[in-house]
Coordinates of C-alpha atoms in Angstrom, one line a residue:
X177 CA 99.1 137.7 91.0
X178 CA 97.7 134.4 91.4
X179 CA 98.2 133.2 95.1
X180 CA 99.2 129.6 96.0
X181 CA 99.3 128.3 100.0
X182 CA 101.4 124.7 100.1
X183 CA 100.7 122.9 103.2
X184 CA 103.1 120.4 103.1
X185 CA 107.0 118.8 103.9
X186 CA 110.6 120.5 103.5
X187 CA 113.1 118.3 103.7
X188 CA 117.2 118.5 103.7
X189 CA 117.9 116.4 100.4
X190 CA 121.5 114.3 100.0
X191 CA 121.9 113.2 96.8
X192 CA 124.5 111.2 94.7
X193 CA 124.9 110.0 90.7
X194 CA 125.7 106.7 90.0
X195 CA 126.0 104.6 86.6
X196 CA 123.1 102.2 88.0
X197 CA 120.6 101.9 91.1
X198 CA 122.1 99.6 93.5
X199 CA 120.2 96.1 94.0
X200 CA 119.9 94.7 97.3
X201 CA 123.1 94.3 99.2
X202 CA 124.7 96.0 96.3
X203 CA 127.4 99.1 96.9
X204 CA 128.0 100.8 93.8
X205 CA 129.9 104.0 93.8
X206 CA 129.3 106.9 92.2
X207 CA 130.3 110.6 92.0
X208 CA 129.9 113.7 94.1
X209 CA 127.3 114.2 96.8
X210 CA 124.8 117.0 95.9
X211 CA 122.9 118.8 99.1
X212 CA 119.6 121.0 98.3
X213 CA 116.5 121.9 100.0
X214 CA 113.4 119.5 99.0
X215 CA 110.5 117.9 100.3
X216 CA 106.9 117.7 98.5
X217 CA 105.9 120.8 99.7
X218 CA 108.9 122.7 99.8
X219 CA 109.4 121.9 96.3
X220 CA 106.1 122.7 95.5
X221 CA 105.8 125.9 97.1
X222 CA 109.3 127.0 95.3
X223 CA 108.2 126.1 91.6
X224 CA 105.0 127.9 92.2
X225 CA 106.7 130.9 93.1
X226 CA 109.4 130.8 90.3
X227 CA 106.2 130.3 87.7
X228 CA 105.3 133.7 89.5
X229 CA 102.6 132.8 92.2
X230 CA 102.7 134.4 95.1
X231 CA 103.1 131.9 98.0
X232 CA 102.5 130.9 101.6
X233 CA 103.6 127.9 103.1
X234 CA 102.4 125.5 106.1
X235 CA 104.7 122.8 107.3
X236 CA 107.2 121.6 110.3
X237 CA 110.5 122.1 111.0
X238 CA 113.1 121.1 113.8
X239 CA 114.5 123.5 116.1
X240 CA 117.9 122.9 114.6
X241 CA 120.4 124.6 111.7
X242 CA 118.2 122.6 108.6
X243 CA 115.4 124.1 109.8
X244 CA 116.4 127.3 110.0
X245 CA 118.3 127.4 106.7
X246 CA 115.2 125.9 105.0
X247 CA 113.2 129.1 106.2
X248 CA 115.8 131.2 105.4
X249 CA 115.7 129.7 101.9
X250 CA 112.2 130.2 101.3
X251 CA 112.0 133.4 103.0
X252 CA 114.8 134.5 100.3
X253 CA 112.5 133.4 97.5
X254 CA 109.9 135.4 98.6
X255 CA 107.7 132.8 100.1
X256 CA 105.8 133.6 102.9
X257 CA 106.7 131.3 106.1
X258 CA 104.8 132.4 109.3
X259 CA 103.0 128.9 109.0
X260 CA 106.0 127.0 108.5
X261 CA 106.1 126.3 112.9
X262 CA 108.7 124.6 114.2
X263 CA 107.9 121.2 116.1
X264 CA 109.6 119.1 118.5
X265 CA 111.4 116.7 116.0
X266 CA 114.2 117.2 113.7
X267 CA 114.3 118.6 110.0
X268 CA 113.4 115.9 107.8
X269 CA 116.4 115.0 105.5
X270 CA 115.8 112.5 102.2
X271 CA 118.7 110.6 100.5
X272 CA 118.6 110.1 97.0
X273 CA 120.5 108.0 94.3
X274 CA 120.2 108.8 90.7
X275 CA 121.9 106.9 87.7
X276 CA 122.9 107.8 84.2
X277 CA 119.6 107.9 82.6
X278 CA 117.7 110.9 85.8
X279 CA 115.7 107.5 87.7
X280 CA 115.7 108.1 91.4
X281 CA 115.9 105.9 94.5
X282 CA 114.6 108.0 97.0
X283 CA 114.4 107.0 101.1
X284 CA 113.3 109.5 103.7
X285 CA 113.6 110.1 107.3
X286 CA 110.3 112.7 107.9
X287 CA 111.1 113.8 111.1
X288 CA 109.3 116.8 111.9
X289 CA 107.0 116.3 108.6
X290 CA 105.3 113.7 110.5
X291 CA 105.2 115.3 113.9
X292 CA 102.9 118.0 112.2
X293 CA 99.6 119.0 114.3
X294 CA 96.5 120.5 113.1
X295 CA 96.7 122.2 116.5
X296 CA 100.6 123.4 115.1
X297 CA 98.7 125.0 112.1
X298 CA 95.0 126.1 113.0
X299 CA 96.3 130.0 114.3
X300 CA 97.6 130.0 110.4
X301 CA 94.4 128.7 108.8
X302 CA 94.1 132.5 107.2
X303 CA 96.6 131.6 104.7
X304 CA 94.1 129.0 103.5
X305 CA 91.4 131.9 102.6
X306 CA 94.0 133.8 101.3
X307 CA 94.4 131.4 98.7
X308 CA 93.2 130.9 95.2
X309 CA 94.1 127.4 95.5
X310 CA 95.5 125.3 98.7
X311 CA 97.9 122.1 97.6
X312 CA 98.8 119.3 99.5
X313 CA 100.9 115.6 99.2
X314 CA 101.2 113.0 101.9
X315 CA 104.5 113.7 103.5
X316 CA 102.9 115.3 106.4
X317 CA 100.0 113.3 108.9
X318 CA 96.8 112.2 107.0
X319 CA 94.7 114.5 109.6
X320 CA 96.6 117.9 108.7
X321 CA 95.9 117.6 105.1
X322 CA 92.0 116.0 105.8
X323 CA 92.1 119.9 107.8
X324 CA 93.6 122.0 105.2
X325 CA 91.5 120.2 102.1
X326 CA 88.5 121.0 104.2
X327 CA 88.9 124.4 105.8
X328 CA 89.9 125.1 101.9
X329 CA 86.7 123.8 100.7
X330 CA 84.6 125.5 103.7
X331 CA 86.0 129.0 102.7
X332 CA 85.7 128.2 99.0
X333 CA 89.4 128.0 97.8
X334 CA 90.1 125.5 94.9
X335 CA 92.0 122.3 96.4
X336 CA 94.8 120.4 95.0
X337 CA 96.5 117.0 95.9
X338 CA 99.1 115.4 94.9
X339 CA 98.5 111.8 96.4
X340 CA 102.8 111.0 97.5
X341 CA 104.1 109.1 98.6
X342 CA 101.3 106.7 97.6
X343 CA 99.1 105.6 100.7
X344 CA 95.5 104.5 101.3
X345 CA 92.7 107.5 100.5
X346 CA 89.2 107.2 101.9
X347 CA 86.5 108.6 99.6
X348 CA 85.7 111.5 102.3
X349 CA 89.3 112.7 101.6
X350 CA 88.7 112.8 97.4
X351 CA 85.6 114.3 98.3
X352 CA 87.3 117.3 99.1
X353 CA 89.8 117.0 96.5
X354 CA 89.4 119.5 93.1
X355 CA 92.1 118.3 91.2
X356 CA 93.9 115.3 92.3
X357 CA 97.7 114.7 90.4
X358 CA 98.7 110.7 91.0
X359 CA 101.7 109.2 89.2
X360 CA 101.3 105.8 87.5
X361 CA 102.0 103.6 91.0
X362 CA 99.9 106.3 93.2
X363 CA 97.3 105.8 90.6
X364 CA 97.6 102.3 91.0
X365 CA 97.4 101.8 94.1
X366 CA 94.4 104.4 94.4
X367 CA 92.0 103.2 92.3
X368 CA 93.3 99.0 92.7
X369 CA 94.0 99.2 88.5
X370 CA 97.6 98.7 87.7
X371 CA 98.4 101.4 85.1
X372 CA 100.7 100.4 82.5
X373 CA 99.5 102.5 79.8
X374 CA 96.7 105.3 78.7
X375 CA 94.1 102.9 78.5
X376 CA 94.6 101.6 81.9
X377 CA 95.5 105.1 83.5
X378 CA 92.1 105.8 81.7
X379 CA 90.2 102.9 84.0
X380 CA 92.6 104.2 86.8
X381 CA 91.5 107.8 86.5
X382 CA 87.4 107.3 86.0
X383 CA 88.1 104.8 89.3
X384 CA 88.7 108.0 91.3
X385 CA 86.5 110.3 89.5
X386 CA 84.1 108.1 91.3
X387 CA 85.4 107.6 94.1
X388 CA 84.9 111.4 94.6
X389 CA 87.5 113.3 93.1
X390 CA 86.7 116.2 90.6
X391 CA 89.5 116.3 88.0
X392 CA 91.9 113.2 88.1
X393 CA 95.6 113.9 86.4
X394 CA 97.8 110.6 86.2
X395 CA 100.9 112.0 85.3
X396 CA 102.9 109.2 83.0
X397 CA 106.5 110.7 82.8
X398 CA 107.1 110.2 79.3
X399 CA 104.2 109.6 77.9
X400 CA 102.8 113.1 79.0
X401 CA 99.4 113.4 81.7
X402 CA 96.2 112.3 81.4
X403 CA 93.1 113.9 82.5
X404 CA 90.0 112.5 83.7
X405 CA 86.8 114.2 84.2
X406 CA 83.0 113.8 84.1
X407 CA 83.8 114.5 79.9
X408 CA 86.3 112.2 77.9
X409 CA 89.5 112.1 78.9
X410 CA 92.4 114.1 77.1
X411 CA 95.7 113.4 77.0
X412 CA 98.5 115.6 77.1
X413 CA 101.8 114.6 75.4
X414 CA 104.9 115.3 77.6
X415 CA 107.8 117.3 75.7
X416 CA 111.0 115.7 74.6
X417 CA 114.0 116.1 76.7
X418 CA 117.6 114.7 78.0
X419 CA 116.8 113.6 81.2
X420 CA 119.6 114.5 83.8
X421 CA 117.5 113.9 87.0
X422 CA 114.0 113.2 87.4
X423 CA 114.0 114.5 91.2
X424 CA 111.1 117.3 91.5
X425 CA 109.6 116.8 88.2
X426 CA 106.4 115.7 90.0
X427 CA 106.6 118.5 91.9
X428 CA 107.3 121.3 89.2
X429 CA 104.4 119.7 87.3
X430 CA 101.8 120.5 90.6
X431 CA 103.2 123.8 91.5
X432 CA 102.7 124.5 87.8
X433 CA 99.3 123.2 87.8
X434 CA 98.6 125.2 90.7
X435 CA 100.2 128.3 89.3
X436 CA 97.6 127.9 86.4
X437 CA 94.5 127.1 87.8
X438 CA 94.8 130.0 90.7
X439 CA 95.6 132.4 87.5
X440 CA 92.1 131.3 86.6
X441 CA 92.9 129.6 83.7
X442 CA 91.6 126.7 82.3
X443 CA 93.4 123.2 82.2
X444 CA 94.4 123.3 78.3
X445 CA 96.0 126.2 79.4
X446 CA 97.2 124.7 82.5
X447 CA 98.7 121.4 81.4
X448 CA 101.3 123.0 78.3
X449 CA 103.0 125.1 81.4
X450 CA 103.0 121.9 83.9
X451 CA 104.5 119.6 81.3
X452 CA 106.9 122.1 80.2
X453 CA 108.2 123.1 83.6
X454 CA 108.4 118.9 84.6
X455 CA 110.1 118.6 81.2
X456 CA 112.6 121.1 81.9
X457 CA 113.0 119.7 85.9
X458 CA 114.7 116.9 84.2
X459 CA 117.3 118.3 82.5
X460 CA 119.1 119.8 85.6
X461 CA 120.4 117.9 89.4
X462 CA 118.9 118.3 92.7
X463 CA 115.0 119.0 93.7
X464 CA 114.7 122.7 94.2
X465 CA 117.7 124.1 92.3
X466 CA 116.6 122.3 89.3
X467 CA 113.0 124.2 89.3
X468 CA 112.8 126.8 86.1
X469 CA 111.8 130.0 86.6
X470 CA 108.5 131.4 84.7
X471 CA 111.0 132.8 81.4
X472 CA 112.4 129.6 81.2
X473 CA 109.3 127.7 80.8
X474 CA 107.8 130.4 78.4
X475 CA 111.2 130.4 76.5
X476 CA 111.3 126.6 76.2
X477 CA 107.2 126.4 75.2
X478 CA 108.4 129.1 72.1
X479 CA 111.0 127.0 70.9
X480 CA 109.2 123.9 71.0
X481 CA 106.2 125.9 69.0
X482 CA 108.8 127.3 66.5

């Protein structure tokens, strides 16, 4: 079974549908309010163990109900959560608005995401050469995942990142980055290219191959992922859907990824099950009950093949 170890944030998510994201100063009301578990690397660690990974996670909690529940949670799915400490802060908590057509407005209190250590998480470090691949995002301090990307790399584990919320990377970081999954802004703001298209995620994605990153995947919603290497790049069309609620799709498309490449497979193998399971992430509410399960990917990938 390919194993997966998710350093990264858990949140507590509250989330409501209404007909259109609210502009400045605007109330608009919509319908009921939804609860679930998220975070980055909560939801990461959760789609990689419904793609059927086995998975350890390393994060923070608060010493409080959220936190416990969120361990619970995990725990219940099998995920392994001796590194997931808890810290003197609260459980983060996220509040998200979605409107008629799945786009998200997303705002986040981190909490005890940001009052991660390295010191919290060095007596877990053996989950990191336990891994076949470590993944990491930036909800958590820049310092824990500049630890985990390196202790990963120092015990020769593959490394993943997925670079959100966007933020400034210095090339010492994407040195130690294998595969490194940005979204059109993160890509953006990464490489200083605006991406509006394949040809300038292209540009984008060569930027940070440069800079020091190995594989580069800007993920384009729609219009599928593209992949950037020392070779040509190659694009992968996204699958059709009705979008419901584009919360976690990001997500489900790394924990997929890492699913893939920890299997030991090779991207064009890797990219059909990480667009699929992002595809299918749309068509359902909330961040981690909206993750498909490894039968529902392979069921949906069938039907699309005929």
């Amino acid at each position: 079974m390919p194993r997966v170890c998710v350093i990264g944030s858990a949140n507590v998510d509250h989330a409501v549908t209404v007909p259109w994201l609210p502009r400045p100063g605007e109330t608009v009301t919509g319908g009921d309010l939804l609860r679930d578990l998220g975070g980055k690397g909560a939801n990461q660690a959760v789609a990689a163990r419904r793609l059927g990974a086995e998975v350890r996670m390393l994060g923070g909690v608060g010493a409080d109900p959220a936190g416990e529940e969120i361990r619970a949670r995990l725990a219940a799915l099998g995920i392994g959560v001796d590194g997931l400490v808890t810290v003197p802060s609260p459980t983060g908590a996220a509040l998200i608005v979605v409107d008629a057509a799945g786009a998200n407005q997303i705002a986040v209190a981190p909490g005890a995401n940001h009052a991660l250590t390295v010191e919290a998480l060095a007596a877990h470090a053996e989950a990191i050469a336990w891994a076949d691949v470590v993944v990491c995002q930036l909800e958590i301090p820049l310092p824990v995942v500049r630890w985990a990307l390196g202790e990963a790399r120092r015990r020769g584990v593959e490394t993943l990142l997925n670079p959100a919320p966007a933020r400034e990377l210095d090339d010492g970081l994407l040195r130690l980055t294998r595969y490194l999954t940005p979204n059109e802004g993160e890509a953006g703001r990464l490489s200083g290219t605006e991406v509006t298209g394949l040809e300038t995620a292209r540009k984008a994605g060569e930027r940070l191959v440069e800079r020091g990153a190995a594989v580069v995947i800007v993920t384009l919603g729609s219009a599928g992922a593209l992949v950037c290497a020392s070779e040509r790049p190659v694009h992968y069309p996204a699958f059709p859907v009705t979008a419901v609620d584009t919360t976690a799709a990001g997500d489900a498309f790394t924990g997929a990824l890492a699913v893939g490449v920890a299997a030991g497979g090779t991207l064009e193998q890797a990219l059909p099950l990480a667009n699929a399971a992002a595809a299918l992430t749309c068509t359902q509410p909330g961040a981690q009950a909206s993750l498909p399960d490894r039968a529902a990917v392979e069921r949906y990938l069938r039907e699309l093949r005929g």
